[in-house]
PDB file of C-alpha atoms (C1' of nucleotides) in Angstrom:
ATOM      1  CA  MET A1043      94.525  61.643  68.852  1.00  0.00           C
ATOM      2  CA  SER A1044      97.215  59.121  69.550  1.00  0.00           C
ATOM      3  CA  LYS A1045      94.922  57.498  72.034  1.00  0.00           C
ATOM      4  CA  GLY A1046      93.397  54.212  71.013  1.00  0.00           C
ATOM      5  CA  ARG A1047      94.029  54.548  67.349  1.00  0.00           C
ATOM      6  CA  ILE A1048      92.679  51.559  65.489  1.00  0.00           C
ATOM      7  CA  PRO A1049      95.248  50.320  63.007  1.00  0.00           C
ATOM      8  CA  LYS A1050      94.726  51.224  59.405  1.00  0.00           C
ATOM      9  CA  SER A1051      94.644  48.440  56.917  1.00  0.00           C
ATOM     10  CA  VAL A1052      97.956  46.910  56.042  1.00  0.00           C
ATOM     11  CA  SER A1053      98.941  46.360  52.442  1.00  0.00           C
ATOM     12  CA  ILE A1054     101.456  43.789  51.354  1.00  0.00           C
ATOM     13  CA  ASN A1055     103.653  44.334  48.315  1.00  0.00           C
ATOM     14  CA  LEU A1056     106.637  42.493  46.920  1.00  0.00           C
ATOM     15  CA  ASP A1057     110.129  43.929  46.779  1.00  0.00           C
ATOM     16  CA  GLN A1058     112.414  43.421  43.781  1.00  0.00           C
ATOM     17  CA  ASP A1059     113.542  40.057  45.165  1.00  0.00           C
ATOM     18  CA  GLY A1060     109.973  38.895  45.450  1.00  0.00           C
ATOM     19  CA  ASN A1061     109.903  39.154  49.225  1.00  0.00           C
ATOM     20  CA  GLU A1062     106.802  40.343  51.014  1.00  0.00           C
ATOM     21  CA  LEU A1063     106.849  43.979  52.037  1.00  0.00           C
ATOM     22  CA  ARG A1064     104.281  45.242  54.484  1.00  0.00           C
ATOM     23  CA  ARG A1065     103.102  48.817  54.381  1.00  0.00           C
ATOM     24  CA  GLY A1066     100.790  50.778  56.603  1.00  0.00           C
ATOM     25  CA  PRO A1067     100.379  50.729  60.356  1.00  0.00           C
ATOM     26  CA  TRP A1068     102.706  48.754  62.528  1.00  0.00           C
ATOM     27  CA  THR A1069     101.407  45.928  64.667  1.00  0.00           C
ATOM     28  CA  LEU A1070     102.381  45.303  68.256  1.00  0.00           C
ATOM     29  CA  GLU A1071     104.291  42.229  67.172  1.00  0.00           C
ATOM     30  CA  GLU A1072     106.300  44.213  64.656  1.00  0.00           C
ATOM     31  CA  ASP A1073     107.049  46.868  67.238  1.00  0.00           C
ATOM     32  CA  ASN A1074     108.257  44.242  69.676  1.00  0.00           C
ATOM     33  CA  LEU A1075     110.428  42.624  67.052  1.00  0.00           C
ATOM     34  CA  LEU A1076     112.039  45.923  66.194  1.00  0.00           C
ATOM     35  CA  ILE A1077     112.573  46.929  69.808  1.00  0.00           C
ATOM     36  CA  GLN A1078     114.065  43.590  70.729  1.00  0.00           C
ATOM     37  CA  HIS A1079     116.385  43.605  67.777  1.00  0.00           C
ATOM     38  CA  ILE A1080     117.619  47.130  68.340  1.00  0.00           C
ATOM     39  CA  THR A1081     118.049  46.479  72.041  1.00  0.00           C
ATOM     40  CA  SER A1082     120.353  43.574  71.394  1.00  0.00           C
ATOM     41  CA  HIS A1083     122.050  44.690  68.181  1.00  0.00           C
ATOM     42  CA  GLY A1084     121.805  48.457  68.130  1.00  0.00           C
ATOM     43  CA  GLU A1085     120.384  50.693  65.431  1.00  0.00           C
ATOM     44  CA  GLY A1086     121.707  51.539  61.968  1.00  0.00           C
ATOM     45  CA  GLN A1087     122.097  49.512  58.774  1.00  0.00           C
ATOM     46  CA  TRP A1088     118.341  49.652  58.546  1.00  0.00           C
ATOM     47  CA  ASN A1089     117.849  47.485  55.495  1.00  0.00           C
ATOM     48  CA  SER A1090     119.823  44.575  56.872  1.00  0.00           C
ATOM     49  CA  LEU A1091     118.339  45.220  60.289  1.00  0.00           C
ATOM     50  CA  ALA A1092     114.859  44.818  58.861  1.00  0.00           C
ATOM     51  CA  LYS A1093     115.803  41.508  57.294  1.00  0.00           C
ATOM     52  CA  SER A1094     117.666  40.057  60.251  1.00  0.00           C
ATOM     53  CA  ALA A1095     114.871  41.081  62.606  1.00  0.00           C
ATOM     54  CA  GLY A1096     112.470  39.156  60.417  1.00  0.00           C
ATOM     55  CA  LEU A1097     110.441  42.241  59.642  1.00  0.00           C
ATOM     56  CA  LYS A1098     108.710  42.459  56.311  1.00  0.00           C
ATOM     57  CA  ARG A1099     109.388  46.154  56.173  1.00  0.00           C
ATOM     58  CA  THR A1100     111.765  48.435  54.344  1.00  0.00           C
ATOM     59  CA  GLY A1101     114.743  49.720  56.251  1.00  0.00           C
ATOM     60  CA  LYS A1102     113.328  53.181  55.869  1.00  0.00           C
ATOM     61  CA  SER A1103     110.093  52.182  57.464  1.00  0.00           C
ATOM     62  CA  CYS A1104     111.925  50.581  60.401  1.00  0.00           C
ATOM     63  CA  ARG A1105     114.063  53.633  60.915  1.00  0.00           C
ATOM     64  CA  LEU A1106     111.061  55.926  60.855  1.00  0.00           C
ATOM     65  CA  ARG A1107     109.098  53.762  63.247  1.00  0.00           C
ATOM     66  CA  TRP A1108     111.986  53.642  65.666  1.00  0.00           C
ATOM     67  CA  LEU A1109     112.924  57.308  65.536  1.00  0.00           C
ATOM     68  CA  ASN A1110     109.423  58.716  65.576  1.00  0.00           C
ATOM     69  CA  TYR A1111     107.629  56.307  67.823  1.00  0.00           C
ATOM     70  CA  LEU A1112     109.490  53.517  69.566  1.00  0.00           C
ATOM     71  CA  LYS A1113     112.677  55.143  70.787  1.00  0.00           C
ATOM     72  CA  PRO A1114     112.556  55.154  74.587  1.00  0.00           C
ATOM     73  CA  ASP A1115     113.266  58.838  75.203  1.00  0.00           C
ATOM     74  CA  ILE A1116     110.487  60.127  72.999  1.00  0.00           C
ATOM     75  CA  LYS A1117     108.029  62.430  74.716  1.00  0.00           C
ATOM     76  CA  ARG A1118     104.392  61.950  73.899  1.00  0.00           C
ATOM     77  CA  GLY A1119     101.570  64.401  74.108  1.00  0.00           C
ATOM     78  CA  ASN A1120     101.065  68.060  73.346  1.00  0.00           C
ATOM     79  CA  LEU A1121     103.855  70.537  73.309  1.00  0.00           C
ATOM     80  CA  ALA A1122     104.258  72.636  76.423  1.00  0.00           C
ATOM     81  CA  PRO A1123     104.178  76.425  75.994  1.00  0.00           C
ATOM     82  CA  HIS A1124     107.925  76.707  76.363  1.00  0.00           C
ATOM     83  CA  GLU A1125     108.354  74.102  73.650  1.00  0.00           C
ATOM     84  CA  GLN A1126     105.971  75.981  71.386  1.00  0.00           C
ATOM     85  CA  LEU A1127     107.910  79.140  72.015  1.00  0.00           C
ATOM     86  CA  LEU A1128     111.135  77.395  71.204  1.00  0.00           C
ATOM     87  CA  ILE A1129     109.718  76.103  67.939  1.00  0.00           C
ATOM     88  CA  LEU A1130     108.589  79.577  66.929  1.00  0.00           C
ATOM     89  CA  GLU A1131     111.994  80.985  67.730  1.00  0.00           C
ATOM     90  CA  LEU A1132     113.983  78.280  66.065  1.00  0.00           C
ATOM     91  CA  HIS A1133     111.757  78.285  63.014  1.00  0.00           C
ATOM     92  CA  SER A1134     112.228  82.012  62.649  1.00  0.00           C
ATOM     93  CA  ARG A1135     115.917  81.270  62.626  1.00  0.00           C
ATOM     94  CA  TRP A1136     116.169  78.223  60.477  1.00  0.00           C
ATOM     95  CA  GLY A1137     112.888  77.911  58.612  1.00  0.00           C
ATOM     96  CA  ASN A1138     111.649  74.424  57.813  1.00  0.00           C
ATOM     97  CA  ARG A1139     114.793  72.720  59.062  1.00  0.00           C
ATOM     98  CA  TRP A1140     112.756  70.376  61.207  1.00  0.00           C
ATOM     99  CA  SER A1141     115.486  67.967  62.120  1.00  0.00           C
ATOM    100  CA  LYS A1142     117.742  70.817  63.127  1.00  0.00           C
ATOM    101  CA  ILE A1143     115.004  72.267  65.293  1.00  0.00           C
ATOM    102  CA  ALA A1144     114.347  68.833  66.770  1.00  0.00           C
ATOM    103  CA  GLN A1145     117.986  68.545  67.791  1.00  0.00           C
ATOM    104  CA  HIS A1146     117.355  71.324  70.279  1.00  0.00           C
ATOM    105  CA  MET A1147     114.206  69.766  71.657  1.00  0.00           C
ATOM    106  CA  PRO A1148     115.028  66.515  73.406  1.00  0.00           C
ATOM    107  CA  GLY A1149     112.328  63.917  73.150  1.00  0.00           C
ATOM    108  CA  ARG A1150     110.617  65.661  70.249  1.00  0.00           C
ATOM    109  CA  THR A1151     110.915  64.394  66.710  1.00  0.00           C
ATOM    110  CA  ASP A1152     111.212  66.373  63.534  1.00  0.00           C
ATOM    111  CA  ASN A1153     107.984  64.788  62.393  1.00  0.00           C
ATOM    112  CA  GLU A1154     106.148  65.972  65.477  1.00  0.00           C
ATOM    113  CA  ILE A1155     107.485  69.489  65.170  1.00  0.00           C
ATOM    114  CA  LYS A1156     106.628  69.569  61.501  1.00  0.00           C
ATOM    115  CA  ASN A1157     103.118  68.415  62.264  1.00  0.00           C
ATOM    116  CA  TYR A1158     102.774  71.065  64.958  1.00  0.00           C
ATOM    117  CA  TRP A1159     103.824  73.731  62.513  1.00  0.00           C
ATOM    118  CA  ARG A1160     101.455  72.572  59.843  1.00  0.00           C
ATOM    119  CA  THR A1161      98.444  72.026  62.042  1.00  0.00           C
ATOM    120  CA  ARG A1162      98.760  74.845  64.561  1.00  0.00           C
ATOM    121  CA  VAL A1163     100.961  77.554  63.192  1.00  0.00           C
ATOM    122  CA  GLN A1164      99.798  77.415  59.610  1.00  0.00           C
ATOM    123  CA  LYS A1165      96.255  77.375  60.855  1.00  0.00           C
ATOM    124  CA  GLN A1166      96.831  80.707  62.556  1.00  0.00           C
ATOM    125  CA  ALA A1167      98.328  82.040  59.346  1.00  0.00           C
ATOM    126  CA  ARG A1168      95.279  80.916  57.419  1.00  0.00           C
ATOM    127  CA  GLN A1169      93.077  82.784  59.854  1.00  0.00           C
ATOM    128  CA  LEU A1170      95.047  85.914  59.130  1.00  0.00           C
ATOM    129  CA  LYS A1171      94.862  85.098  55.433  1.00  0.00           C
ATOM    130  CA  VAL A1172      98.589  85.283  54.980  1.00  0.00           C
ATOM    131  CA  ASP A1173     101.314  82.853  54.153  1.00  0.00           C
ATOM    132  CA  SER A1174     102.915  81.317  57.219  1.00  0.00           C
ATOM    133  CA  ASN A1175     106.332  82.153  55.872  1.00  0.00           C
ATOM    134  CA  SER A1176     105.478  85.728  55.058  1.00  0.00           C
ATOM    135  CA  LYS A1177     107.184  88.562  56.838  1.00  0.00           C
ATOM    136  CA  LYS A1178     103.815  89.832  57.990  1.00  0.00           C
ATOM    137  CA  PHE A1179     102.925  86.630  59.712  1.00  0.00           C
ATOM    138  CA  LEU A1180     106.301  86.245  61.347  1.00  0.00           C
ATOM    139  CA  GLU A1181     105.937  89.778  62.618  1.00  0.00           C
ATOM    140  CA  ALA A1182     102.513  89.007  64.021  1.00  0.00           C
ATOM    141  CA  VAL A1183     103.891  85.933  65.718  1.00  0.00           C
ATOM    142  CA  ARG A1184     106.616  87.987  67.286  1.00  0.00           C
ATOM    143  CA  LEU A1185     104.267  90.754  68.305  1.00  0.00           C
ATOM    144  CA  TYR A1186     101.446  88.764  69.797  1.00  0.00           C
ATOM    145  CA  TRP A1187     101.938  85.071  69.924  1.00  0.00           C
ATOM    146  CA  MET A1188     105.349  84.849  71.508  1.00  0.00           C
ATOM    147  CA  PRO A1189     104.676  87.353  74.274  1.00  0.00           C
ATOM    148  CA  ARG A1190     101.554  85.423  75.105  1.00  0.00           C
ATOM    149  CA  LEU A1191     103.439  82.191  75.277  1.00  0.00           C
ATOM    150  CA  LEU A1192     105.920  83.871  77.550  1.00  0.00           C
ATOM    151  CA  GLU A1193     103.061  85.098  79.652  1.00  0.00           C
ATOM    152  CA  LYS A1194     101.707  81.585  79.854  1.00  0.00           C
ATOM    153  CA  ILE A1195     105.089  80.252  80.839  1.00  0.00           C
ATOM    154  CA  GLU A1196     105.371  82.893  83.503  1.00  0.00           C
ATOM    155  CA  GLN A1197     101.962  82.043  84.888  1.00  0.00           C
ATOM    156  CA  ASP A1198     102.762  78.397  84.976  1.00  0.00           C
ATOM    157  CA  SER A1199     106.047  78.952  86.706  1.00  0.00           C
ATOM    158  CA  SER A1200     104.645  81.106  89.500  1.00  0.00           C
ATOM    159  CA  PRO A1201     101.589  79.472  91.065  1.00  0.00           C
ATOM    160  CA  SER A1202     101.195  82.316  93.563  1.00  0.00           C
ATOM    161  CA  SER A1203     100.399  84.720  90.766  1.00  0.00           C
ATOM    162  CA  SER A1204      97.608  82.581  89.459  1.00  0.00           C
ATOM    163  CA  ALA A1205      95.045  85.063  90.743  1.00  0.00           C
ATOM    164  CA  ALA A1206      96.217  87.490  88.131  1.00  0.00           C
ATOM    165  CA  THR A1207      95.639  85.116  85.308  1.00  0.00           C
ATOM    166  CA  SER A1208      94.014  86.127  82.121  1.00  0.00           C
ATOM    167  CA  SER A1209      91.978  83.910  79.963  1.00  0.00           C
ATOM    168  CA  PRO A1210      93.286  82.933  76.603  1.00  0.00           C
ATOM    169  CA  SER A1211      90.724  84.843  74.710  1.00  0.00           C
ATOM    170  CA  SER A1212      90.859  87.939  76.830  1.00  0.00           C
ATOM    171  CA  SER A1213      93.341  90.465  75.630  1.00  0.00           C
ATOM    172  CA  SER A1214      96.046  90.490  78.216  1.00  0.00           C
ATOM    173  CA  ILE A1215      99.203  91.847  76.870  1.00  0.00           C
ATOM    174  CA  THR A1216      97.737  93.739  74.033  1.00  0.00           C
ATOM    175  CA  THR A1217      95.836  96.926  74.522  1.00  0.00           C
ATOM    176  CA  SER A1218      97.790  99.064  76.936  1.00  0.00           C
ATOM    177  CA  GLU A1219     101.224  97.557  76.894  1.00  0.00           C
ATOM    178  CA  THR A1220     101.707  96.315  73.402  1.00  0.00           C
ATOM    179  CA  PRO A1221     103.053  98.944  71.091  1.00  0.00           C
ATOM    180  CA  LYS A1222     100.414  99.672  68.511  1.00  0.00           C
ATOM    181  CA  PRO A1223     101.953  99.691  65.095  1.00  0.00           C
ATOM    182  CA  ALA A1224     100.062 102.687  63.894  1.00  0.00           C
ATOM    183  CA  ALA A1225     102.504 104.117  61.410  1.00  0.00           C
ATOM    184  CA  ALA A1226     105.214 101.879  60.097  1.00  0.00           C
ATOM    185  CA  PRO A1227     105.708  98.351  61.306  1.00  0.00           C
ATOM    186  CA  PRO A1228     108.342  98.929  63.918  1.00  0.00           C
ATOM    187  CA  PRO A1229     110.449  96.074  65.145  1.00  0.00           C
ATOM    188  CA  PRO A1230     112.290  98.070  67.826  1.00  0.00           C
ATOM    189  CA  GLN A1231     109.813  98.094  70.711  1.00  0.00           C
ATOM    190  CA  ILE A1232     108.364  94.758  69.798  1.00  0.00           C
ATOM    191  CA  ASN A1233     110.867  92.964  71.875  1.00  0.00           C
ATOM    192  CA  ARG A1234     110.184  94.804  75.069  1.00  0.00           C
ATOM    193  CA  PRO A1235     106.555  94.356  76.022  1.00  0.00           C
ATOM    194  CA  VAL A1236     105.795  94.171  79.701  1.00  0.00           C
ATOM    195  CA  LEU A1237     104.342  91.054  81.182  1.00  0.00           C
ATOM    196  CA  PRO A1238     101.132  92.122  82.885  1.00  0.00           C
ATOM    197  CA  ASN A1239     101.491  89.904  85.903  1.00  0.00           C
ATOM    198  CA  SER A1240     104.933  90.724  86.999  1.00  0.00           C
ATOM    199  CA  GLY A1241     105.770  93.979  85.332  1.00  0.00           C
ATOM    200  CA  GLU A1242     108.689  92.044  84.041  1.00  0.00           C
ATOM    201  CA  GLU A1243     110.181  93.085  80.792  1.00  0.00           C
ATOM    202  CA  ILE A1244     111.025  90.837  77.960  1.00  0.00           C
ATOM    203  CA  GLN A1245     114.525  91.218  76.717  1.00  0.00           C
ATOM    204  CA  GLU A1246     116.118  90.265  73.491  1.00  0.00           C
ATOM    205  CA  ILE A1247     119.286  88.289  73.621  1.00  0.00           C
ATOM    206  CA  SER A1248     121.021  87.657  70.355  1.00  0.00           C
ATOM    207  CA  GLY A1249     117.753  87.882  68.557  1.00  0.00           C
ATOM    208  CA  PHE A1250     115.811  85.796  71.030  1.00  0.00           C
ATOM    209  CA  LEU A1251     112.875  86.949  73.073  1.00  0.00           C
ATOM    210  CA  THR A1252     113.317  85.940  76.650  1.00  0.00           C
ATOM    211  CA  PRO A1253     111.961  87.156  79.974  1.00  0.00           C
ATOM    212  CA  ALA A1254     114.353  89.634  81.517  1.00  0.00           C
ATOM    213  CA  GLY A1255     114.711  87.538  84.613  1.00  0.00           C
ATOM    214  CA  LEU A1256     116.055  84.547  82.805  1.00  0.00           C
ATOM    215  CA  GLU A1257     119.705  84.095  82.352  1.00  0.00           C
ATOM    216  CA  PRO A1258     120.920  84.295  78.794  1.00  0.00           C
ATOM    217  CA  CYS A1259     123.157  81.336  79.327  1.00  0.00           C
ATOM    218  CA  GLY A1260     124.390  78.915  81.907  1.00  0.00           C
ATOM    219  CA  LYS A1261     121.486  76.582  82.137  1.00  0.00           C
ATOM    220  CA  ILE A1262     120.159  75.693  78.763  1.00  0.00           C
ATOM    221  CA  PHE A1263     116.682  74.388  78.425  1.00  0.00           C
ATOM    222  CA  CYS A1264     117.278  72.530  75.265  1.00  0.00           C
ATOM    223  CA  GLY A1265     120.367  70.903  76.626  1.00  0.00           C
ATOM    224  CA  LYS A1266     122.269  71.898  73.593  1.00  0.00           C
ATOM    225  CA  PRO A1267     123.692  75.304  72.807  1.00  0.00           C
ATOM    226  CA  PHE A1268     123.261  76.764  69.376  1.00  0.00           C
ATOM    227  CA  GLU A1269     126.095  76.414  66.965  1.00  0.00           C
ATOM    228  CA  ASP A1270     126.695  80.126  66.919  1.00  0.00           C
ATOM    229  CA  GLY A1271     127.244  80.140  70.648  1.00  0.00           C
ATOM    230  CA  GLY A1272     123.850  81.542  71.603  1.00  0.00           C
ATOM    231  CA  CYS A1273     121.323  79.690  73.623  1.00  0.00           C
ATOM    232  CA  TYR A1274     117.781  80.127  74.725  1.00  0.00           C
ATOM    233  CA  HIS A1275     116.826  79.367  78.260  1.00  0.00           C
ATOM    234  CA  VAL A1276     113.175  78.749  78.902  1.00  0.00           C
ATOM    235  CA  ASP A1277     113.578  76.126  81.526  1.00  0.00           C
ATOM    236  CA  ILE A1278     111.049  77.091  84.132  1.00  0.00           C
ATOM    237  CA  PRO A1279     112.215  76.211  87.616  1.00  0.00           C
ATOM    238  CA  GLY A1280     109.675  74.206  89.518  1.00  0.00           C
ATOM    239  CA  TYR A1281     107.352  73.884  86.595  1.00  0.00           C
ATOM    240  CA  ASP A1282     105.417  70.722  87.032  1.00  0.00           C
ATOM    241  CA  HIS A1283     103.117  70.209  84.129  1.00  0.00           C
ATOM    242  CA  VAL A1284     100.702  67.891  85.857  1.00  0.00           C
ATOM    243  CA  GLN A1285     100.574  69.834  89.093  1.00  0.00           C
ATOM    244  CA  GLU A1286     100.375  73.294  87.572  1.00  0.00           C
ATOM    245  CA  LEU A1287      97.536  72.419  85.302  1.00  0.00           C
ATOM    246  CA  GLY A1288      95.622  70.597  87.938  1.00  0.00           C
ATOM    247  CA  CYS A1289      95.821  67.443  85.939  1.00  0.00           C
ATOM    248  CA  GLU A1290      96.188  65.014  88.781  1.00  0.00           C
ATOM    249  CA  GLY A1291      94.230  61.905  88.085  1.00  0.00           C
ATOM    250  CA  MET A1292      93.883  62.672  84.419  1.00  0.00           C
ATOM    251  CA  SER A1293      95.374  60.621  81.686  1.00  0.00           C
ATOM    252  CA  MET A1294      98.275  62.155  79.855  1.00  0.00           C
ATOM    253  CA  SER A1295      96.142  63.085  76.891  1.00  0.00           C
ATOM    254  CA  GLU A1296      93.442  64.619  79.052  1.00  0.00           C
ATOM    255  CA  CYS A1297      96.032  66.606  80.876  1.00  0.00           C
ATOM    256  CA  HIS A1298      97.543  67.905  77.678  1.00  0.00           C
ATOM    257  CA  ALA A1299      94.125  68.700  76.350  1.00  0.00           C
ATOM    258  CA  ALA A1300      93.571  70.885  79.389  1.00  0.00           C
ATOM    259  CA  ASP A1301      96.882  72.510  78.706  1.00  0.00           C
ATOM    260  CA  ASP A1302      95.883  73.275  75.195  1.00  0.00           C
ATOM    261  CA  ASP A1303      92.578  74.861  76.056  1.00  0.00           C
ATOM    262  CA  TRP A1304      94.018  78.312  76.581  1.00  0.00           C
ATOM    263  CA  PHE A1305      95.133  78.248  73.001  1.00  0.00           C
ATOM    264  CA  GLY A1306      91.700  77.792  71.570  1.00  0.00           C
ATOM    265  CA  SER A1307      90.911  77.354  67.950  1.00  0.00           C
ATOM    266  CA  CYS A1308      91.692  80.937  67.105  1.00  0.00           C
ATOM    267  CA  PHE A1309      94.701  82.434  68.721  1.00  0.00           C
ATOM    268  CA  TRP A1310      94.179  86.018  67.680  1.00  0.00           C
ATOM    269  CA  ASN A1311      91.702  88.206  69.476  1.00  0.00           C
ATOM    270  CA  SER A1312      89.829  90.975  67.712  1.00  0.00           C
ATOM    271  CA  ASP A1313      92.194  93.671  68.882  1.00  0.00           C
ATOM    272  CA  GLU A1314      95.148  91.802  67.511  1.00  0.00           C
ATOM    273  CA  LEU A1315      93.384  91.135  64.248  1.00  0.00           C
ATOM    274  CA  TRP A1316      92.647  94.848  63.991  1.00  0.00           C
ATOM    275  CA  GLN A1317      96.263  95.696  64.609  1.00  0.00           C
ATOM    276  CA  PHE A1318      97.347  93.133  62.103  1.00  0.00           C
ATOM    277  CA  ARG A1319      95.116  94.672  59.467  1.00  0.00           C
ATOM    278  CA  LYS A1320      96.659  98.053  60.238  1.00  0.00           C
ATOM    279  CA  LEU A1321     100.050  96.498  59.641  1.00  0.00           C
ATOM    280  CA  GLU A1322      98.827  95.301  56.291  1.00  0.00           C
ATOM    281  CA  GLU A1323      97.429  98.700  55.362  1.00  0.00           C
ATOM    282  CA  VAL A1324     100.708 100.369  56.162  1.00  0.00           C
ATOM    283  CA  ASP A1325     102.556  97.836  54.149  1.00  0.00           C
ATOM    284  CA  VAL A1326     100.666  98.347  50.906  1.00  0.00           C
TER     285      VAL A1326
ATOM    286  C1'  DA B 399      71.221  58.490  65.415  1.00  0.00           C
ATOM    287  C1'  DA B 400      73.365  59.544  61.257  1.00  0.00           C
ATOM    288  C1'  DT B 401      76.160  62.374  58.601  1.00  0.00           C
ATOM    289  C1'  DT B 402      79.543  65.840  57.657  1.00  0.00           C
ATOM    290  C1'  DC B 403      83.527  68.326  58.608  1.00  0.00           C
ATOM    291  C1'  DA B 404      87.918  69.686  60.528  1.00  0.00           C
ATOM    292  C1'  DC B 405      91.735  68.173  62.767  1.00  0.00           C
ATOM    293  C1'  DT B 406      95.657  65.203  64.123  1.00  0.00           C
ATOM    294  C1'  DC B 407      99.520  62.487  63.309  1.00  0.00           C
ATOM    295  C1'  DA B 408     101.616  58.049  61.769  1.00  0.00           C
ATOM    296  C1'  DA B 409     103.410  56.652  57.743  1.00  0.00           C
ATOM    297  C1'  DC B 410     104.872  57.057  53.106  1.00  0.00           C
ATOM    298  C1'  DC B 411     107.311  59.250  49.108  1.00  0.00           C
ATOM    299  C1'  DG B 412     110.845  61.545  46.493  1.00  0.00           C
ATOM    300  C1'  DC B 413     114.986  63.727  46.469  1.00  0.00           C
ATOM    301  C1'  DG B 414     119.620  64.763  47.616  1.00  0.00           C
ATOM    302  C1'  DC B 415     123.627  63.774  50.276  1.00  0.00           C
ATOM    303  C1'  DT B 416     126.941  60.449  52.137  1.00  0.00           C
ATOM    304  C1'  DT B 417     129.118  56.159  52.397  1.00  0.00           C
ATOM    305  C1'  DT B 418     130.791  51.979  50.518  1.00  0.00           C
ATOM    306  C1'  DG B 419     132.709  48.808  47.235  1.00  0.00           C
TER     307       DG B 419
ATOM    308  C1'  DA C1178     136.476  58.270  39.692  1.00  0.00           C
ATOM    309  C1'  DC C1179     132.327  56.077  39.462  1.00  0.00           C
ATOM    310  C1'  DA C1180     128.013  53.548  40.551  1.00  0.00           C
ATOM    311  C1'  DA C1181     125.105  51.577  43.864  1.00  0.00           C
ATOM    312  C1'  DA C1182     123.313  51.352  48.312  1.00  0.00           C
ATOM    313  C1'  DG C1183     122.182  53.478  52.505  1.00  0.00           C
ATOM    314  C1'  DC C1184     120.516  57.198  54.989  1.00  0.00           C
ATOM    315  C1'  DG C1185     118.260  61.493  56.386  1.00  0.00           C
ATOM    316  C1'  DC C1186     115.304  65.214  55.411  1.00  0.00           C
ATOM    317  C1'  DG C1187     111.247  67.827  54.056  1.00  0.00           C
ATOM    318  C1'  DG C1188     106.802  67.406  51.948  1.00  0.00           C
ATOM    319  C1'  DT C1189     102.524  65.017  51.517  1.00  0.00           C
ATOM    320  C1'  DT C1190      98.843  61.714  52.286  1.00  0.00           C
ATOM    321  C1'  DG C1191      95.028  59.540  54.328  1.00  0.00           C
ATOM    322  C1'  DA C1192      92.752  56.942  58.181  1.00  0.00           C
ATOM    323  C1'  DG C1193      90.927  57.639  62.695  1.00  0.00           C
ATOM    324  C1'  DT C1194      88.670  60.705  65.849  1.00  0.00           C
ATOM    325  C1'  DG C1195      85.661  64.010  67.949  1.00  0.00           C
ATOM    326  C1'  DA C1196      82.792  67.999  67.356  1.00  0.00           C
ATOM    327  C1'  DA C1197      79.231  70.134  64.927  1.00  0.00           C
ATOM    328  C1'  DT C1198      75.086  69.875  62.377  1.00  0.00           C
TER     329       DT C1198
END
DNA sequence: AATTCACTCAACCGCGCTTTG
DNA sequence: ACAAAGCGCGGTTGAGTGAAT
């Protein structure tokens, strides 16, 4: 939705010194002022920066605009499957520590990740009628969502196997391979489903789901190892977003929209919903 | 064509922590 | 040691958009 957004109305207040303070959407002129000033003077000291740049904005507002929107290395557009997977993993580790999660996702801001969680992940939780922070939901994510993301990543990384693709809504990894949690909710086998395309197993490395073929360390997707020494490598060699998705000629947003299609409005298929309900029954 | 609804995301707010004087 | 200012973080809001009716 970032495309062609018409600016909201701007309100003008007065600060305690009686100076004008603008609020609301930033104009192109304001953006340029901020960029120019930071380019020549650097960032930090946001309140004085706002004044010396001639911006009628709070320092906070300038900082936010710069960090979340104007900074040159910011990636725009939808999150790739491997980024989604990383968010799920890191959130399971750290909870709502958005800035900490963002540190491991170059080009992505805490705000963007937070928005993704609220709009996409919490939506899935609502569909299951559970709290997104509940154990049940996290289990369901681990059981169904993450393997599917891995599957998607695998598909994207190996164009030759595209014939064996499965549609988003069709149950791919579920019925035969996924361990059905008939009795008690069992974490053990959860981490070793088999990817249907390759027969490749998913391994768990220091609590992280990762395809067995990927190295546990060495090359780190996020560019930054975890503090505890672990790392999670989902850098897919040769993955070219535009090429793999057949997005040539599309705008960035169109391309990402195509990418997102497999996800659909409801992630869970009926089989998975059924299994989830069984989990709930066992639990009560 | 008009209206409603759900969704996205930029921007704001409040709070707590850190730095500075 | 203390207060004030600055900063960063997580939570929330609301306008714009497109799809559905």
